[in-house]
Amino acid sequence: MSDGIGRERPIGEFERQVRDYARAWATTIDRRNLLKAFGAAGVGAIAAGRLNLTEASPAPGAVAQRVRRAQAGTKLRIARGQLTDTLDAQKTVALVAHEIMWQIYDSLIYLDETGTVHPGLATEWTFSDDNLTVTYKLREGVNFHDGTPFNAEAVVITVERHRDPATASPSAYMLGPLDKAEAIDDMTVAYVYTEPFVPMFVGLGYSYCAPISMAAVEKFGEQFGRNPVGTGAYKFVEWTADDTIVLEKNAEHGWATTFYSVQQPPTVERVEFAVIPEDATRLAALEAGEVDIVAGTDAVPIDKIRSLQETPGLQVVTRPMVGLYYNYINVQQKPLDDVRVRQAMNYALDKTALIELVLDGNGIPAVSPLGSAFGDFNPNLNAYEYDLDKAKALMTEAGLEDGFDLKYIVIASPIYQRAAEVIQESLAAINIRVNMEAYPVADVFAKGPGGDYGMLFFYYTYSDPDVLYLVCNTDGGSLAWSFTDDKELNDSTAGQRIEFDKEKRRELLWKAQERVNDQAYWMFLWEGVYAAAMREGIQGLNLDLVGFLHLQELSVTE
Amino acid sequence: MGSYLVSRLLHMAAVLVAVLILVSTLLRLVPGDPVDAIMAGNPGITEADKVRLREQLGLTDPILVQVRDYSLGLLHGNMGESLRSRDAVLPLIVDKLPATIELTVFAMLIAILIAAPLGVITALQRGRPGDFIGSIIAVLGISIPSFLLGILLIMVFAVQMRILPASGYGGSMVAALQALITQGDIDPLLKSLKFLLLPGITLGVGVAAYNARIIRSSIIEVVRQDYVRCARAKGLREQAIFWRHVLRNALIPVVTILGLQIGYLLSGAFVIENVFAWPGIGRFSVQALGWRDYPVVQGVVLITALIFLTINLLIDLLYVAIDPRIRLR
C-alpha cells in the first residue's frame, strides 16, 4: 500500500494505526477502551513485524525554493497579542508559548495534516514485535545552543525531567504510558511503553516534548523558562523588560525537516517577538512600519483582513482553519428537545449574511459537525439555507409560535459577541428571546459540562475526524455538550475510533454527521481562517495547522 | 506627631489585611480556576491530570488555609510564585512596577502643567469668553474615554505623521536622567520621552481637566474671602495678593484630590498600558487575571493598595506643612 509519499512497502497494522492516529493533535481516547478493542480484533490480527521507515522525501507538491541571500544583519520584528507565560517546554501547554518554542526547540518528529510523519531530531524509527518499544535513531552532528552535544543521553534525561512530579508538567500526559526512555547507544534511544500507545506521534510532534539541554536546566534551575536552550533554528537571546522575546539565528542548524515546504537553513539573523495587546495599536504599529509582521493566535482581527489587504505596502496570508464554529443546543432542556424547534433555529439564521457582516466575508457556512477540509466530510447534508417562513412553520407545528426564552453562553471576544448578537436578532424573528451571557474562554470551558444553558457558543481546531467523538459522544466525549441521548450517534462516533478499514470508517463518520445535521443537535455557524499580516518583501510565511509561522522558512528580500 | 504616625501605620496595616482577605476570597469565587485556564483548548487532558496539577499547585487546600499560608509567606517577604510561569511574584512585580510609576508620575506632571494655567485663567476670567473656552476644553478632557483618546493619538502621531512610536517602552526615565547627569548623554532621555509622551498625555488629560475645574472653583472661593478684601484694602498689588494669599490657600483642596488621583491614575494606567503595550504591572495583571494566576493578581492588588495608602498618608502629612490651621490629633 502507498504510505503517502508514493512508495510501495508493506506496513504493519500497528504502525498504520499509529500513523493514522497521528493525524489528531490531541486526544481523549480512553486507552483502556481502545486496548479492549485491540483485544477483540485479535492480537494476532495485529501484524507483528519490524519495520523501517527511512527519511521521508519532501512532502509531495512542495517546490524547493531558491534561497535568496538575506542581507547581513536582517532583522524582523513580529507583534503578537498575548504574553508568553514561559519558554520552558515542559511547564506550559499554552499555544502562545508553543509559537515561540517551536523556533527554539526541534522535535524528534513532525506531523503534517496528511498524517505523514516527518523526521526531525530522529531520522529513523522502528517498532518492536510487541509494539511496546519504539527505537529512534538520532540525527548526528547536532548540538544544543550552549554547545552541549545532542545525543541519546540528552533525550533520556529530558524525558525524566518531563515525568518528574517535581516538574509538575501539564503536558506529561502527552508521553502516554511510557515506562522509560533508555539510551541504546550514543545516538539511539528507545521509548519503552507499558501498553501499545497509538497516539504516540501526537505528543512527540509538539514542542512540549522536545529535547532540552540539561546543562542549561542545571545552570538556570527555576529560571530555565526565561533562558531556554534547545537545538532549534533560532537561539534565545533575551527576554526584555517589556516582554519582547529576542531570538537569533542558529548558524549551525544545517538541516531542515521535510515538514517545511521551504528547505533552507535559517536566513533571518535576528527576530524580535513583541507583545501589543490592543488590536488597534498592533495594526497601527504595522502600518507605521514599527513591526514587520503581525502573527499569532488572534493577532490579526478577522474583520480587518480586507482593509489590510487593501493597504499599499502590506500583504496578508490566510489559511483555512481546519475547524468549526457552532452552537451546542442543549437537548435536555425543553422545548429544545423537539427536533422541529432545533431545525427552525437553524433555518432562521442567514449564515452568509452573518459571515459578511461579522467576519467581513472571511469564512464559509458550516453544515456539518466536521469541517469541510476533512476528507471524510459528508457532502450530502442539509445546508439549512436561510428560510424564515420554513422556520416559522416548524415553530408553529411544534406549537411554539409564541416562542420561549433561551439562555445563550458566549465566549467574550468582540467578534464572537457580534456573531452572537446576529444570532440573537435572527432567533428573535421566530420569537425566541435570547439572553446572552459572555465569559472568557476558560470560564466557558468550566460551564460546558454543567449544562446550565440552552445554547453554548464553541469552536474547535483539529486535524482528525476523531474530534466527532469528543464533541458528540455522550458516553466518553469530554466536549459532548448537547447532552444527546442518541445511541446511533454514540455508536458511530465510538465505532470510527477503532475501525481500521478506511471505507467502513468513512461510513460511520458520514452516519454520525448525518445524525447531528438531521437532528439539528447544533446550530451550524461557520468555518474560519487563520491570518498573518506583514509588510512586503518577506517570503516564505506559511501558516501551519494551528496558524503558526516557522522562522526557518522565512527570508527577506528588501 | 509620633503617636499620630503610629496610629496611621496601624490603620494602614488593618486596611491591607482586609484587602488581602477580600481579594483572596473574591478571586477564588470567580468561576474557572487556573488549571482550567492553563488547559483551555487542550482536550487531551483528563480529569485525573487536572486534579494532579491542582494538588501540585496547592489549589485543593481550603480557602482559609491558602490565605493563611499566603499571609505567612508575606511576613517573610515571599509573595508566592506565578501559577503560570512559576516565577516568584514579588520580583516580577518589582521588575514591572517602575514602568507604571514612571507613567503615573509623568501623567501627573502633565496633568498639573495643563490644569494649573487652565484653572487659574478660567477662574480669573470668570464670566468672560476665556472662562467659556477653558470650560469647554476641560469638559472635553473629562468626557473623552482615555481608551479612545489613546487610539486617536496613535492614529494621528504614529500612523499619519510618524513622529512618535505607536507603542512600547523607551527605557527607564530614571536611568536616562542618570545618563544625562553623569555622562551628558541626552539620547537615552530623548528616547525615553519619545515613548512616554503619548501614553502620558492620554492618561494625564482626564486628570488635568478634572483638576482644572477644582482649581478654578477653589480660586473663585478664596478670592471672595474677607482676608483677600482686606489685603486689597491695605493696598497690596493684585499680583502679590494672588501669589501670596490666593494661590496657596486655593491649592489646599487640590492637594487632597491629588492623593485620590494617584489611585485613579494607577488604575487608569491599566487600560492605557494595554493600549500602548506599556510594560508595567497593569498590562501584566490584566493578562494574569485572564489566566486566573491568583498569586500574581493578589500581589498586584496588595502592592497597589500599599502605594495608595502610603501616598495618602504623605499627603496628610503634607497638609500639616502647608496649612498652619491644621494640627494632627
Coordinates of N, CA, C and O in Angstrom, one line a residue, chain A residues 26-28 31 81-86 91-94 96 164-174 206 208 222-223 226 240-244 275-278 280-285 287-290 439-443 445-447 462 470 478-479, chain B residues 30-33 36-46 49-50 52-53 56-57 81 83-88 92 95-96 147 151 154-155 158-159 162 164-170 195 271 273-280 283-284 287-288 290-292:
Chain A
A26 N -4.6 16.2 19.4 CA -4.7 15.9 20.8 C -5.8 14.9 20.9 O -6.6 14.7 20.0
T27 N -6.0 14.2 22.1 CA -7.0 13.2 22.1 C -7.5 13.0 23.5 O -6.8 13.3 24.5
T28 N -8.7 12.5 23.6 CA -9.2 12.0 24.9 C -9.5 10.5 24.8 O -10.3 10.0 25.6
R31 N -7.5 4.9 26.8 CA -6.7 3.9 26.3 C -7.2 2.5 26.6 O -7.0 1.6 25.9
G81 N -0.5 39.3 20.2 CA -1.4 39.9 21.1 C -1.3 39.5 22.5 O -1.9 40.1 23.4
Q82 N -0.7 38.3 22.7 CA -0.7 37.8 24.1 C 0.7 37.5 24.6 O 1.6 37.2 23.8
L83 N 0.8 37.7 25.9 CA 2.1 37.4 26.5 C 2.4 35.9 26.6 O 1.5 35.1 26.8
T84 N 3.6 35.5 26.4 CA 4.0 34.1 26.6 C 4.2 33.9 28.1 O 4.8 34.8 28.8
D85 N 3.8 32.7 28.6 CA 3.9 32.5 30.1 C 5.4 32.1 30.4 O 6.0 32.6 31.3
T86 N 5.9 31.1 29.7 CA 7.2 30.7 29.9 C 7.7 30.0 28.7 O 7.0 29.5 27.9
K91 N 6.8 23.1 31.0 CA 6.0 23.7 32.0 C 4.8 24.5 31.5 O 4.2 25.3 32.2
T92 N 4.4 24.3 30.2 CA 3.3 25.0 29.7 C 2.6 24.2 28.7 O 3.2 23.3 28.1
V93 N 1.3 24.4 28.4 CA 0.6 23.8 27.3 C 0.0 24.9 26.5 O -0.9 24.7 25.6
A94 N 0.5 26.1 26.7 CA -0.2 27.3 26.0 C 0.3 27.4 24.6 O 1.5 27.3 24.3
V96 N 0.5 30.2 23.1 CA 1.4 31.4 23.0 C 2.8 31.1 23.3 O 3.7 31.8 23.0
D164 N 9.0 13.9 35.9 CA 9.3 14.1 37.3 C 8.2 14.9 38.0 O 7.8 16.0 37.5
P165 N 7.6 14.4 39.1 CA 6.5 15.1 39.7 C 6.9 16.5 40.2 O 6.1 17.4 40.2
A166 N 8.2 16.6 40.4 CA 8.7 18.0 40.9 C 8.5 19.0 39.8 O 8.4 20.2 40.1
T167 N 8.5 18.5 38.5 CA 8.4 19.5 37.4 C 7.0 20.0 37.3 O 6.7 21.0 36.7
A168 N 6.0 19.1 37.8 CA 4.6 19.5 37.7 C 4.2 19.9 36.2 O 3.6 20.9 36.0
S169 N 4.6 19.0 35.3 CA 4.3 19.4 33.9 C 2.9 19.1 33.5 O 2.4 18.0 33.6
P170 N 2.2 20.2 32.9 CA 0.9 20.0 32.4 C 0.8 19.2 31.1 O -0.2 18.8 30.7
S171 N 2.0 18.9 30.5 CA 2.0 18.2 29.3 C 2.5 16.8 29.4 O 2.7 16.1 28.4
A172 N 2.7 16.3 30.6 CA 3.3 15.0 30.8 C 2.4 13.9 30.2 O 2.9 12.9 29.7
Y173 N 1.1 14.2 30.1 CA 0.2 13.2 29.6 C 0.5 12.8 28.1 O 0.1 11.8 27.6
M174 N 1.2 13.8 27.4 CA 1.4 13.5 26.0 C 2.4 12.4 25.8 O 2.5 11.9 24.7
Y206 N 4.8 17.9 19.1 CA 4.7 19.2 19.8 C 6.0 19.7 20.4 O 6.8 18.8 20.8
Y208 N 6.3 20.8 23.2 CA 6.3 20.5 24.6 C 7.2 19.3 25.0 O 7.6 19.2 26.1
E222 N 15.2 27.2 38.2 CA 13.9 27.7 38.0 C 13.8 28.7 36.9 O 12.7 28.9 36.4
Q223 N 14.9 29.3 36.6 CA 14.9 30.4 35.6 C 15.0 29.8 34.2 O 15.2 30.6 33.2
R226 N 13.0 31.3 31.4 CA 13.4 32.6 30.9 C 14.8 32.5 30.2 O 15.3 33.5 29.7
T240 N 13.2 40.8 27.2 CA 13.4 42.2 27.7 C 12.4 42.6 28.7 O 11.4 41.9 29.0
A241 N 12.7 43.7 29.3 CA 11.8 44.3 30.3 C 10.4 44.5 29.8 O 9.4 44.4 30.6
D242 N 10.2 44.8 28.6 CA 8.8 44.9 28.1 C 8.3 43.7 27.4 O 7.5 43.7 26.5
D243 N 8.8 42.5 27.9 CA 8.3 41.2 27.4 C 8.5 41.0 25.9 O 7.7 40.2 25.4
T244 N 9.5 41.6 25.4 CA 9.8 41.3 24.0 C 10.8 40.1 24.0 O 11.8 40.1 24.8
V275 N 4.9 42.1 22.2 CA 3.5 41.9 22.5 C 2.8 43.2 22.6 O 3.2 44.1 23.3
I276 N 1.8 43.4 21.7 CA 1.0 44.6 21.8 C -0.5 44.1 22.0 O -1.1 43.6 21.0
P277 N -1.0 44.2 23.2 CA -2.3 43.6 23.5 C -3.5 44.2 22.7 O -4.4 43.5 22.4
E278 N -3.4 45.5 22.4 CA -4.6 46.1 21.8 C -4.5 46.0 20.3 O -3.6 46.4 19.7
A280 N -6.0 47.6 17.8 CA -5.8 48.8 17.0 C -4.3 49.3 17.1 O -3.8 49.7 16.0
T281 N -3.7 49.2 18.2 CA -2.3 49.6 18.4 C -1.4 48.7 17.6 O -0.5 49.1 16.9
R282 N -1.7 47.4 17.6 CA -0.8 46.4 16.9 C -0.9 46.7 15.4 O 0.2 46.7 14.7
L283 N -2.0 46.9 14.9 CA -2.1 47.2 13.4 C -1.5 48.5 13.1 O -0.9 48.7 12.0
A284 N -1.7 49.5 14.0 CA -1.1 50.8 13.8 C 0.4 50.7 13.7 O 1.1 51.3 12.8
A285 N 1.0 49.8 14.5 CA 2.4 49.6 14.5 C 2.9 49.0 13.2 O 3.9 49.4 12.7
E287 N 1.3 49.4 10.3 CA 1.2 50.4 9.2 C 2.3 51.5 9.3 O 2.7 52.0 8.4
A288 N 2.7 51.8 10.6 CA 3.7 52.8 10.8 C 5.1 52.2 10.5 O 6.1 53.0 10.6
G289 N 5.2 50.9 10.2 CA 6.5 50.4 9.9 C 7.3 50.0 11.2 O 8.4 49.7 11.1
E290 N 6.6 50.0 12.3 CA 7.4 49.7 13.6 C 7.5 48.2 13.8 O 8.5 47.8 14.5
Y439 N -18.5 35.1 28.6 CA -17.5 34.8 29.6 C -16.2 34.6 28.8 O -16.2 34.2 27.7
P440 N -15.0 34.7 29.5 CA -13.8 34.4 28.9 C -13.7 32.9 28.6 O -14.4 32.1 29.3
V441 N -12.9 32.5 27.7 CA -12.8 31.1 27.2 C -12.7 30.1 28.4 O -13.3 29.1 28.4
A442 N -11.8 30.4 29.3 CA -11.6 29.4 30.4 C -12.9 29.2 31.2 O -13.2 28.0 31.6
D443 N -13.7 30.2 31.4 CA -15.0 30.1 32.1 C -16.0 29.3 31.3 O -16.7 28.5 31.8
F445 N -15.3 26.9 29.2 CA -14.9 25.6 29.4 C -15.4 25.0 30.7 O -15.8 23.8 30.8
A446 N -15.4 25.8 31.7 CA -15.8 25.4 33.0 C -17.3 25.2 33.1 O -17.8 24.3 33.8
K447 N -18.0 26.0 32.3 CA -19.5 25.9 32.4 C -20.1 24.8 31.5 O -21.2 24.4 31.7
Y462 N -8.9 21.1 14.8 CA -8.5 19.7 15.0 C -8.0 19.2 13.7 O -8.2 19.9 12.6
L470 N -15.1 13.4 20.5 CA -15.0 14.4 21.6 C -16.3 15.2 21.8 O -16.8 15.5 22.9
S478 N -15.4 14.4 26.1 CA -15.4 15.4 27.2 C -16.1 16.7 26.7 O -16.3 17.6 27.5
L479 N -16.4 16.9 25.4 CA -17.0 18.1 25.0 C -18.3 17.9 24.4 O -18.8 18.7 23.6
Chain B
V30 N -14.6 33.6 41.6 CA -14.8 33.8 40.2 C -14.8 32.4 39.5 O -13.9 31.6 39.8
P31 N -15.8 32.2 38.6 CA -15.8 30.8 38.0 C -14.6 30.6 37.2 O -14.0 31.5 36.6
G32 N -14.2 29.3 37.1 CA -13.0 29.0 36.3 C -11.8 29.0 37.2 O -11.7 29.9 38.0
D33 N -10.9 28.1 37.2 CA -9.8 28.1 38.0 C -8.5 28.1 37.2 O -8.6 27.8 36.0
D36 N -8.0 25.2 34.7 CA -8.9 25.3 33.5 C -8.3 26.3 32.5 O -8.3 26.0 31.3
A37 N -7.8 27.4 33.1 CA -7.2 28.4 32.2 C -6.0 27.8 31.5 O -5.8 28.1 30.3
I38 N -5.2 27.1 32.2 CA -3.9 26.6 31.7 C -4.3 25.5 30.6 O -3.7 25.5 29.5
M39 N -5.4 24.8 30.9 CA -5.7 23.7 30.0 C -6.7 24.0 28.9 O -7.0 23.2 28.1
A40 N -7.2 25.2 28.9 CA -8.2 25.6 27.9 C -7.7 25.3 26.5 O -6.7 25.7 26.1
G41 N -8.5 24.6 25.8 CA -8.1 24.3 24.4 C -7.3 23.0 24.3 O -6.8 22.7 23.2
N42 N -7.1 22.3 25.3 CA -6.4 21.0 25.2 C -7.3 19.9 25.6 O -7.2 19.4 26.8
P43 N -8.1 19.4 24.7 CA -9.0 18.3 25.1 C -8.3 17.1 25.5 O -8.9 16.2 26.1
G44 N -7.0 17.0 25.3 CA -6.3 15.7 25.6 C -6.1 15.5 27.1 O -5.7 14.4 27.6
I45 N -6.4 16.5 27.9 CA -6.2 16.4 29.3 C -7.3 15.6 30.0 O -8.5 15.8 29.7
T46 N -7.0 14.7 30.9 CA -8.0 14.0 31.6 C -8.3 14.7 33.0 O -7.5 15.5 33.5
D49 N -5.5 14.2 35.4 CA -4.4 15.1 35.2 C -4.6 16.4 35.9 O -3.8 17.0 36.5
K50 N -5.9 16.9 35.7 CA -6.2 18.2 36.2 C -6.1 18.2 37.7 O -5.6 19.1 38.4
R52 N -4.4 16.2 39.6 CA -2.9 16.1 40.0 C -2.3 17.5 39.9 O -1.6 17.9 40.8
L53 N -2.6 18.2 38.9 CA -2.0 19.5 38.7 C -2.5 20.5 39.8 O -1.7 21.2 40.4
Q56 N -0.6 19.8 42.9 CA 0.8 20.2 42.8 C 0.9 21.7 43.0 O 1.8 22.3 43.5
L57 N -0.2 22.4 42.5 CA -0.1 23.9 42.6 C -0.7 24.4 44.0 O -0.8 25.6 44.2
E81 N 4.6 32.1 44.0 CA 5.0 32.1 42.6 C 3.9 32.1 41.6 O 2.8 31.5 42.0
L83 N 1.4 31.0 39.0 CA 0.9 29.6 38.7 C 1.2 29.3 37.2 O 1.3 28.1 36.9
R84 N 1.5 30.3 36.4 CA 1.7 30.1 35.0 C 3.2 29.9 34.7 O 3.6 28.9 34.1
S85 N 4.0 30.8 35.1 CA 5.4 30.8 34.7 C 6.3 30.3 35.8 O 7.5 30.2 35.6
R86 N 5.7 30.0 37.0 CA 6.5 29.6 38.2 C 7.6 30.5 38.6 O 8.5 30.1 39.3
D87 N 7.5 31.8 38.2 CA 8.5 32.7 38.6 C 8.0 33.3 39.9 O 6.8 33.5 40.2
A88 N 8.9 33.7 40.8 CA 8.5 34.3 42.1 C 7.8 35.7 41.8 O 8.2 36.5 41.0
L92 N 8.8 39.7 40.2 CA 8.1 40.0 38.9 C 7.5 41.4 39.0 O 7.6 42.2 38.1
D95 N 9.9 44.2 39.3 CA 10.5 44.4 38.0 C 9.7 45.3 37.1 O 10.2 46.2 36.4
K96 N 8.4 45.2 37.2 CA 7.5 45.9 36.3 C 6.9 47.2 36.9 O 6.4 48.0 36.2
F147 N -9.2 55.5 26.7 CA -9.0 54.5 25.7 C -9.1 55.1 24.2 O -8.2 54.9 23.4
I151 N -6.1 55.8 21.3 CA -6.1 55.3 19.9 C -6.0 56.4 18.9 O -5.3 56.4 17.9
I154 N -2.6 57.8 18.6 CA -1.7 56.8 17.9 C -2.0 57.0 16.4 O -1.0 57.1 15.6
M155 N -3.2 57.1 16.0 CA -3.6 57.2 14.6 C -2.9 58.5 14.0 O -2.4 58.5 12.9
A158 N 1.4 58.5 15.2 CA 2.2 57.4 14.8 C 2.0 57.0 13.4 O 2.9 56.7 12.7
V159 N 0.7 56.8 13.0 CA 0.5 56.3 11.7 C 0.5 57.4 10.6 O 1.2 57.2 9.6
R162 N 3.9 59.9 11.8 CA 5.1 59.1 12.0 C 6.2 59.8 12.8 O 7.3 59.6 12.6
L164 N 5.9 59.9 16.3 CA 6.0 59.3 17.6 C 5.7 57.8 17.5 O 5.0 57.4 16.6
P165 N 6.3 56.9 18.3 CA 6.0 55.5 18.2 C 4.6 55.1 18.6 O 4.1 55.8 19.5
A166 N 4.0 54.1 18.0 CA 2.7 53.7 18.4 C 2.6 53.0 19.7 O 1.6 53.0 20.4
S167 N 3.7 52.4 20.1 CA 3.6 51.6 21.4 C 5.0 51.3 21.8 O 6.0 51.5 21.1
G168 N 5.1 50.8 23.0 CA 6.4 50.3 23.5 C 7.0 51.2 24.6 O 6.4 52.2 25.0
Y169 N 8.2 50.8 24.9 CA 8.9 51.4 26.1 C 10.3 51.8 25.6 O 11.0 51.0 25.0
G170 N 10.7 53.0 26.0 CA 12.0 53.5 25.5 C 13.1 53.5 26.6 O 14.0 54.2 26.5
F195 N 8.7 57.6 23.9 CA 7.8 56.6 24.2 C 6.8 57.0 25.3 O 5.7 56.4 25.3
V271 N -5.5 50.4 31.8 CA -6.1 50.5 30.5 C -5.1 51.0 29.5 O -4.9 50.4 28.4
E273 N -1.9 51.1 29.7 CA -0.8 50.2 29.4 C -1.2 49.1 28.4 O -0.3 48.7 27.6
N274 N -2.4 48.7 28.4 CA -2.8 47.7 27.4 C -2.8 48.4 26.0 O -2.4 47.8 25.0
V275 N -3.4 49.6 25.9 CA -3.4 50.2 24.6 C -2.0 50.5 24.0 O -1.8 50.2 22.9
F276 N -1.1 50.9 24.9 CA 0.2 51.3 24.4 C 1.2 50.2 24.6 O 2.4 50.5 24.4
A277 N 0.8 49.0 25.0 CA 1.8 47.9 25.2 C 2.9 48.4 26.2 O 4.1 48.1 25.9
W278 N 2.5 49.2 27.2 CA 3.5 49.7 28.1 C 3.8 48.6 29.2 O 2.9 48.1 29.8
P279 N 5.0 48.2 29.4 CA 5.3 47.0 30.2 C 5.3 47.2 31.7 O 6.2 47.0 32.4
G280 N 4.2 47.7 32.2 CA 4.0 47.9 33.6 C 3.2 46.8 34.2 O 2.9 45.8 33.6
R283 N -0.6 46.0 32.5 CA -0.7 45.0 31.4 C -0.5 43.6 31.9 O -1.2 42.7 31.5
F284 N 0.4 43.5 32.7 CA 0.8 42.2 33.3 C -0.3 41.6 34.1 O -0.7 40.4 34.0
Q287 N -3.4 40.3 32.0 CA -3.3 39.0 31.5 C -3.3 38.0 32.6 O -3.9 36.9 32.4
A288 N -2.7 38.3 33.7 CA -2.7 37.3 34.9 C -4.1 37.0 35.3 O -4.5 35.9 35.6
G290 N -6.8 37.0 33.4 CA -7.4 36.1 32.5 C -6.9 34.7 32.7 O -7.6 33.7 32.4
W291 N -5.7 34.5 33.1 CA -5.1 33.2 33.4 C -5.5 32.7 34.8 O -5.1 31.6 35.2
R292 N -6.2 33.5 35.6 CA -6.5 33.1 36.9 C -5.3 32.8 37.7 O -5.2 31.9 38.5

